mmCIF file of C-alpha atoms in Angstrom:
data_model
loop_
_atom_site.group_PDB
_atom_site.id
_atom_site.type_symbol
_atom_site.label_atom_id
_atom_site.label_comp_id
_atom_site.label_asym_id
_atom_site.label_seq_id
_atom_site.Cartn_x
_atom_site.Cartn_y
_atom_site.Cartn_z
ATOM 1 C CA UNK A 1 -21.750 35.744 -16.044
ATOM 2 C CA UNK A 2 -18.044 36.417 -16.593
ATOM 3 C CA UNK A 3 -15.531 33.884 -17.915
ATOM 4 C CA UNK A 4 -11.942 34.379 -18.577
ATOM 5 C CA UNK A 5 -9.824 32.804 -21.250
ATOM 6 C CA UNK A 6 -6.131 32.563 -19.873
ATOM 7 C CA UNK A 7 -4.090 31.513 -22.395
ATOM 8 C CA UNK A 8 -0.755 30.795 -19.914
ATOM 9 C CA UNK A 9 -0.805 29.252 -16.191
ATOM 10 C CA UNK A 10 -4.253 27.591 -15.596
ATOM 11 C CA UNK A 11 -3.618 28.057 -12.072
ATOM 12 C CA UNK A 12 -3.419 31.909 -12.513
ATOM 13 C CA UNK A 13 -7.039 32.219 -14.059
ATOM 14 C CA UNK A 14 -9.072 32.484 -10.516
ATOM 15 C CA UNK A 15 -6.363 35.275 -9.394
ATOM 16 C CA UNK A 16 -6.602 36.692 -12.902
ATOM 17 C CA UNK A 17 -10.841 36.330 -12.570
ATOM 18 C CA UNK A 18 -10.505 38.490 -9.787
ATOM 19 C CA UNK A 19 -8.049 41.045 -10.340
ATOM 20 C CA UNK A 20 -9.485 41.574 -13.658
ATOM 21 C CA UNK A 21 -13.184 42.070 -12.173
ATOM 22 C CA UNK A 22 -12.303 44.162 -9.273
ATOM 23 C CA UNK A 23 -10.986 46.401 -12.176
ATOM 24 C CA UNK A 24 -14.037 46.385 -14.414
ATOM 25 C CA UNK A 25 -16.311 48.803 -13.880
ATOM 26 C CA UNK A 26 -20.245 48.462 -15.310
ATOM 27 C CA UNK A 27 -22.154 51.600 -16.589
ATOM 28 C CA UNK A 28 -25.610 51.315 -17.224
ATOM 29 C CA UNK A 29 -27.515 53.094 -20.003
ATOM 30 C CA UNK A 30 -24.831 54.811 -21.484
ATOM 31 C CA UNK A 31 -24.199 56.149 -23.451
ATOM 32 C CA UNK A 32 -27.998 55.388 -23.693
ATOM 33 C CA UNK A 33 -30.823 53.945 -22.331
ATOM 34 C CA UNK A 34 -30.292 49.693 -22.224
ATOM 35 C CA UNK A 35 -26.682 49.681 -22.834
ATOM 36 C CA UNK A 36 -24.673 48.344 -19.773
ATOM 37 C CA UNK A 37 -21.423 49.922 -20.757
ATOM 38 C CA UNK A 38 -17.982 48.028 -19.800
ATOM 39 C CA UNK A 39 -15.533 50.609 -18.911
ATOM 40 C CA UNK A 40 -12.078 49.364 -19.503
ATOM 41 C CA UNK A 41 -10.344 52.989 -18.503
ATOM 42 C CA UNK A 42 -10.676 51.023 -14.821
ATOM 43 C CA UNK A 43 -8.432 47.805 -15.836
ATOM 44 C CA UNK A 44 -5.918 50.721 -17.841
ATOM 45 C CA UNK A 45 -4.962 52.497 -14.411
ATOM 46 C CA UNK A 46 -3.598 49.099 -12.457
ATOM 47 C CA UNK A 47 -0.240 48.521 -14.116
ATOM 48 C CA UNK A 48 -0.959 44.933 -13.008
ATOM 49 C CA UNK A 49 -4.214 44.235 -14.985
ATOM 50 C CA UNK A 50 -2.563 46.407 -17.986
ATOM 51 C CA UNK A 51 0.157 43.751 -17.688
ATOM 52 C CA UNK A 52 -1.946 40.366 -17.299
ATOM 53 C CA UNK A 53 -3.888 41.733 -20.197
ATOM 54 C CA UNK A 54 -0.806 42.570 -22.371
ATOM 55 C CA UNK A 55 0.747 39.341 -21.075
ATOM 56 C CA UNK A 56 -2.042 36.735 -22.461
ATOM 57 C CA UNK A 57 -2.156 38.854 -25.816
ATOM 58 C CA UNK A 58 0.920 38.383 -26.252
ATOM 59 C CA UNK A 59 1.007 34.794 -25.785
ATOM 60 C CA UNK A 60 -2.075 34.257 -28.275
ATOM 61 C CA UNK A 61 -0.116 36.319 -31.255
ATOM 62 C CA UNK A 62 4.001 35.864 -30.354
ATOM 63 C CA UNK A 63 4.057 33.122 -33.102
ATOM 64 C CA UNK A 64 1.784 34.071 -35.530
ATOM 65 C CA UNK A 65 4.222 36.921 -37.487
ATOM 66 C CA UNK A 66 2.256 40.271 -36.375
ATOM 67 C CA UNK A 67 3.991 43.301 -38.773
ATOM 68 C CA UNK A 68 1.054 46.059 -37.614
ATOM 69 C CA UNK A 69 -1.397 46.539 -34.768
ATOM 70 C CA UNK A 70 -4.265 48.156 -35.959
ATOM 71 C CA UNK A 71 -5.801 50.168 -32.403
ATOM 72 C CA UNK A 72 -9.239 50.973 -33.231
ATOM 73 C CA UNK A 73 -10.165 54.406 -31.484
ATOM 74 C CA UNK A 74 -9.728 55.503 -29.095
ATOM 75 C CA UNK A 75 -9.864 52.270 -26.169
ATOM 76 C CA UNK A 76 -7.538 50.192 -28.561
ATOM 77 C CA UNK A 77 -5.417 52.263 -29.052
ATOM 78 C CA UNK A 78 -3.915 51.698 -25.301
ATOM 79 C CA UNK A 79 -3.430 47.828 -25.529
ATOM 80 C CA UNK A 80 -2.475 48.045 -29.289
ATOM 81 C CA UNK A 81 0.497 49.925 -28.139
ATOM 82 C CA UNK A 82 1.568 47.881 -25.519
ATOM 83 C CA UNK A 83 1.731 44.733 -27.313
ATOM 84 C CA UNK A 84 3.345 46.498 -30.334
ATOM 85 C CA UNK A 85 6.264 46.870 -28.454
ATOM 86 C CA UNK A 86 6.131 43.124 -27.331
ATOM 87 C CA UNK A 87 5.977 41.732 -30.431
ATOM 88 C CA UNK A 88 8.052 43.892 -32.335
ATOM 89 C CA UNK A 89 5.131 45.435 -34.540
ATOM 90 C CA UNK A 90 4.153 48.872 -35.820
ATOM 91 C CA UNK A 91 0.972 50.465 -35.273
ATOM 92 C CA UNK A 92 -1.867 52.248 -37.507
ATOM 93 C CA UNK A 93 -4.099 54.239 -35.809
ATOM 94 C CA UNK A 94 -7.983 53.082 -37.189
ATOM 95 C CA UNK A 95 -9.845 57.358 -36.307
ATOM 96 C CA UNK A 96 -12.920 58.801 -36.659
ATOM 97 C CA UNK A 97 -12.848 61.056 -39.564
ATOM 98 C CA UNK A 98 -10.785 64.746 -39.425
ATOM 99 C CA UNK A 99 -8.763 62.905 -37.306
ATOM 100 C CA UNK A 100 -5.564 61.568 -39.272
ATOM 101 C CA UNK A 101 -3.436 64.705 -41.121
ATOM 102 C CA UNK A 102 -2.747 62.391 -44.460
ATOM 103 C CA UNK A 103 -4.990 60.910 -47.254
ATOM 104 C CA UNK A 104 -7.376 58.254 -45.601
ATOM 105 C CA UNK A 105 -9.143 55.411 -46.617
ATOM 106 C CA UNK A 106 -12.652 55.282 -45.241
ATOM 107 C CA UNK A 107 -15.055 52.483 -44.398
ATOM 108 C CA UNK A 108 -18.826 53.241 -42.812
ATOM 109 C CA UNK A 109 -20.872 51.321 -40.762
ATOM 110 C CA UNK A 110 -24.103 51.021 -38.276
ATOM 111 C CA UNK A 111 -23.508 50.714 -34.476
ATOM 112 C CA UNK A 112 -25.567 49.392 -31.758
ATOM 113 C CA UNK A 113 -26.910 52.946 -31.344
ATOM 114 C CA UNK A 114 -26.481 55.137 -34.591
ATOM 115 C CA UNK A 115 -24.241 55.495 -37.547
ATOM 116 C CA UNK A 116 -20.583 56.159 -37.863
ATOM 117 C CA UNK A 117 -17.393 56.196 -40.160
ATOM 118 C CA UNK A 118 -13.693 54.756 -39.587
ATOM 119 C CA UNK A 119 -10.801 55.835 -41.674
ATOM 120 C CA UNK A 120 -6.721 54.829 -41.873
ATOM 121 C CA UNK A 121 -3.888 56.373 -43.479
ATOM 122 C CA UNK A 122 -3.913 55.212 -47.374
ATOM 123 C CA UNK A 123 -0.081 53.775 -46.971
ATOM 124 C CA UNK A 124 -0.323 52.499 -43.547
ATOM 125 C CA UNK A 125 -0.895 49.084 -44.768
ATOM 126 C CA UNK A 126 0.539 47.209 -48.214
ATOM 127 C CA UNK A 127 0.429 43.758 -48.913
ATOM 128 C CA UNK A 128 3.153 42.034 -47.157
ATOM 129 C CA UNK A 129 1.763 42.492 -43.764
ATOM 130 C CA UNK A 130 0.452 40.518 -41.074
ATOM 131 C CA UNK A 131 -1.977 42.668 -38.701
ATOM 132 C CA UNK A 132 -4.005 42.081 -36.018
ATOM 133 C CA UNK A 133 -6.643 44.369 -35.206
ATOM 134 C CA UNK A 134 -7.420 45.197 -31.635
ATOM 135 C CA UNK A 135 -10.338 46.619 -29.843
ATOM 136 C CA UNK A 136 -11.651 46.811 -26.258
ATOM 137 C CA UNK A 137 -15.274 45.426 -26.640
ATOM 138 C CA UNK A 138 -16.915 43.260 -29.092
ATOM 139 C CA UNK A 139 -20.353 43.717 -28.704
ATOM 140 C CA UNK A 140 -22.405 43.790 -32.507
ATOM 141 C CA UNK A 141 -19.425 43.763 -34.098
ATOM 142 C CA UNK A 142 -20.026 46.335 -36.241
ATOM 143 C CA UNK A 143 -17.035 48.370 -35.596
ATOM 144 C CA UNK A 144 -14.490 45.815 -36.278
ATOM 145 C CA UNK A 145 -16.428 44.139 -39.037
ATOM 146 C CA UNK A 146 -15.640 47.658 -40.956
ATOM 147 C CA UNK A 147 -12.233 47.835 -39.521
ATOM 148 C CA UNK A 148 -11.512 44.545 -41.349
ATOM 149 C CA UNK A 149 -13.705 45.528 -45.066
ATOM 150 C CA UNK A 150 -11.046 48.771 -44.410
ATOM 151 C CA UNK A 151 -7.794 46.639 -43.699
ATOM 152 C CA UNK A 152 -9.033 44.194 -46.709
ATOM 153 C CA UNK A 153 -8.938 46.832 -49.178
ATOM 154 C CA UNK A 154 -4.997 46.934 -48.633
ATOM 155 C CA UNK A 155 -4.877 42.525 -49.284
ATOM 156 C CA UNK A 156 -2.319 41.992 -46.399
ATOM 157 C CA UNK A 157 -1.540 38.787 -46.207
ATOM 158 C CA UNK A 158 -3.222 37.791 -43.022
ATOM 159 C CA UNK A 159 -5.772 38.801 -40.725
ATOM 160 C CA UNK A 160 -6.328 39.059 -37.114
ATOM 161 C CA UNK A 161 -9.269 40.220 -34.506
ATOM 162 C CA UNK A 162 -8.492 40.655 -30.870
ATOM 163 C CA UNK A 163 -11.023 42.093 -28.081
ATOM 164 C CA UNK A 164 -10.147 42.130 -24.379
ATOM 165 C CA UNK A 165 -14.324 41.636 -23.407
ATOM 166 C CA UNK A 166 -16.653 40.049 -25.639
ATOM 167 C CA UNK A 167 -20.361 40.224 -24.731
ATOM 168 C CA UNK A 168 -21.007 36.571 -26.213
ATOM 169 C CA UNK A 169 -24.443 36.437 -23.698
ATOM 170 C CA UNK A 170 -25.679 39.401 -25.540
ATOM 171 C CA UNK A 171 -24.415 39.134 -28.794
ATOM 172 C CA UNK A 172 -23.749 35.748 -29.270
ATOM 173 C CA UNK A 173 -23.824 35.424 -33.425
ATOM 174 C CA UNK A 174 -21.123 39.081 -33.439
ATOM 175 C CA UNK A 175 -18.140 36.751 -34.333
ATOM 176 C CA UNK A 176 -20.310 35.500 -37.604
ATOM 177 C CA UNK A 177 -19.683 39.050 -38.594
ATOM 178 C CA UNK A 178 -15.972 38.342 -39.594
ATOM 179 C CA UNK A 179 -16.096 35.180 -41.752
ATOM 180 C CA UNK A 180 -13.620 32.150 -41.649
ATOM 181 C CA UNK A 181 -10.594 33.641 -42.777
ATOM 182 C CA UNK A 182 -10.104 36.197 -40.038
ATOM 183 C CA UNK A 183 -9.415 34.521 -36.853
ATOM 184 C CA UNK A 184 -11.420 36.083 -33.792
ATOM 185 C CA UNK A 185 -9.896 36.037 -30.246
ATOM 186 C CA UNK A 186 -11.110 37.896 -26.654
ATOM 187 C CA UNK A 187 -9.840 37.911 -23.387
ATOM 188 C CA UNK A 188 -12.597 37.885 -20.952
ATOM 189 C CA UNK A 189 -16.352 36.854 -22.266
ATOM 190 C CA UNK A 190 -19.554 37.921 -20.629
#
């Protein structure tokens, strides 16, 4: 089941429905066995689902004083850009490590399907900033839920999560993951 949260022109979300799932392509088992993978690379070669997707981001976080997108590799890193520009933001880059040519601050964690480690630049963060982390998929919640212990260590002063699928069918407690102080938002929900 796919639903789409359109946060502009109500009349726009069966076009939107549409456009965005003639875009989406489905993988399954990878990268292994049981995983139905949602490939966003398909929505980020139509300039006009990379805009409708920018568009409605945009619109959730224009008032909300964004000073840093925080892309998480390497998916976010596409939309994270985009909307930087839009809002007027700067962007840290959340690698795997080896990655990033600085000092890094690293946070591990456990996936759906093994282990791994995130890391940002030590200053890429201080305490008068607003971010708003972005990622592709939230599926466990894993990922992000490390991205934000790794943003927290910096105490900016707010918060946000942003996904453009969530998996709520299959994961429906991932957003539990972030507590009540970090404000959770996704695009499209499966």
């Amino acid at each position: 089941m796919f639903h789409i949260v359109n946060t502009r022109d109500k009349n726009k979300t069966k076009m939107n429905e549409k456009l965005l799932l003639d875009n989406l392509r489905c993988i399954p088992d990878w990268p292994i066995k049981g995983v139905n993978f949602r490939d966003v690379t398909t929505l980020f070669k139509s300039a006009e689902c990379v805009k409708e997707i920018c568009d409605d981001m945009y619109e959730l976080y224009k008032d909300k004083g964004i000073t840093k997108i925080v892309g998480i590799e390497s998916r976010g890193f596409v939309m994270s850009s985009a909307l930087a520009i839009r809002l007027g933001a700067g962007i840290v880059l959340c690698r795997k490590p080896g990655k990033l040519p600085c000092e890094t601050v690293q946070e591990s964690y456990a996936k759906e399907y093994g282990m791994d480690t995130i890391e940002i630049h030590k200053d890429a963060i201080n305490e008068n900033d607003v971010i708003l982390l972005h990622d592709d998929l939230l599926a466990t919640g894993g990922t992000m839920k490390a991205a934000c212990q790794l943003v927290k260590k910096f105490h900016p002063k707010k918060i946000y999560c942003n996904f453009i699928i969530e998996l709520e069918s299959e994961f429906p407690n991932a957003r539990k993951e972030f507590g009540d102080d970090i404000e959770v938002s996704s695009l499209l929900k499966f």
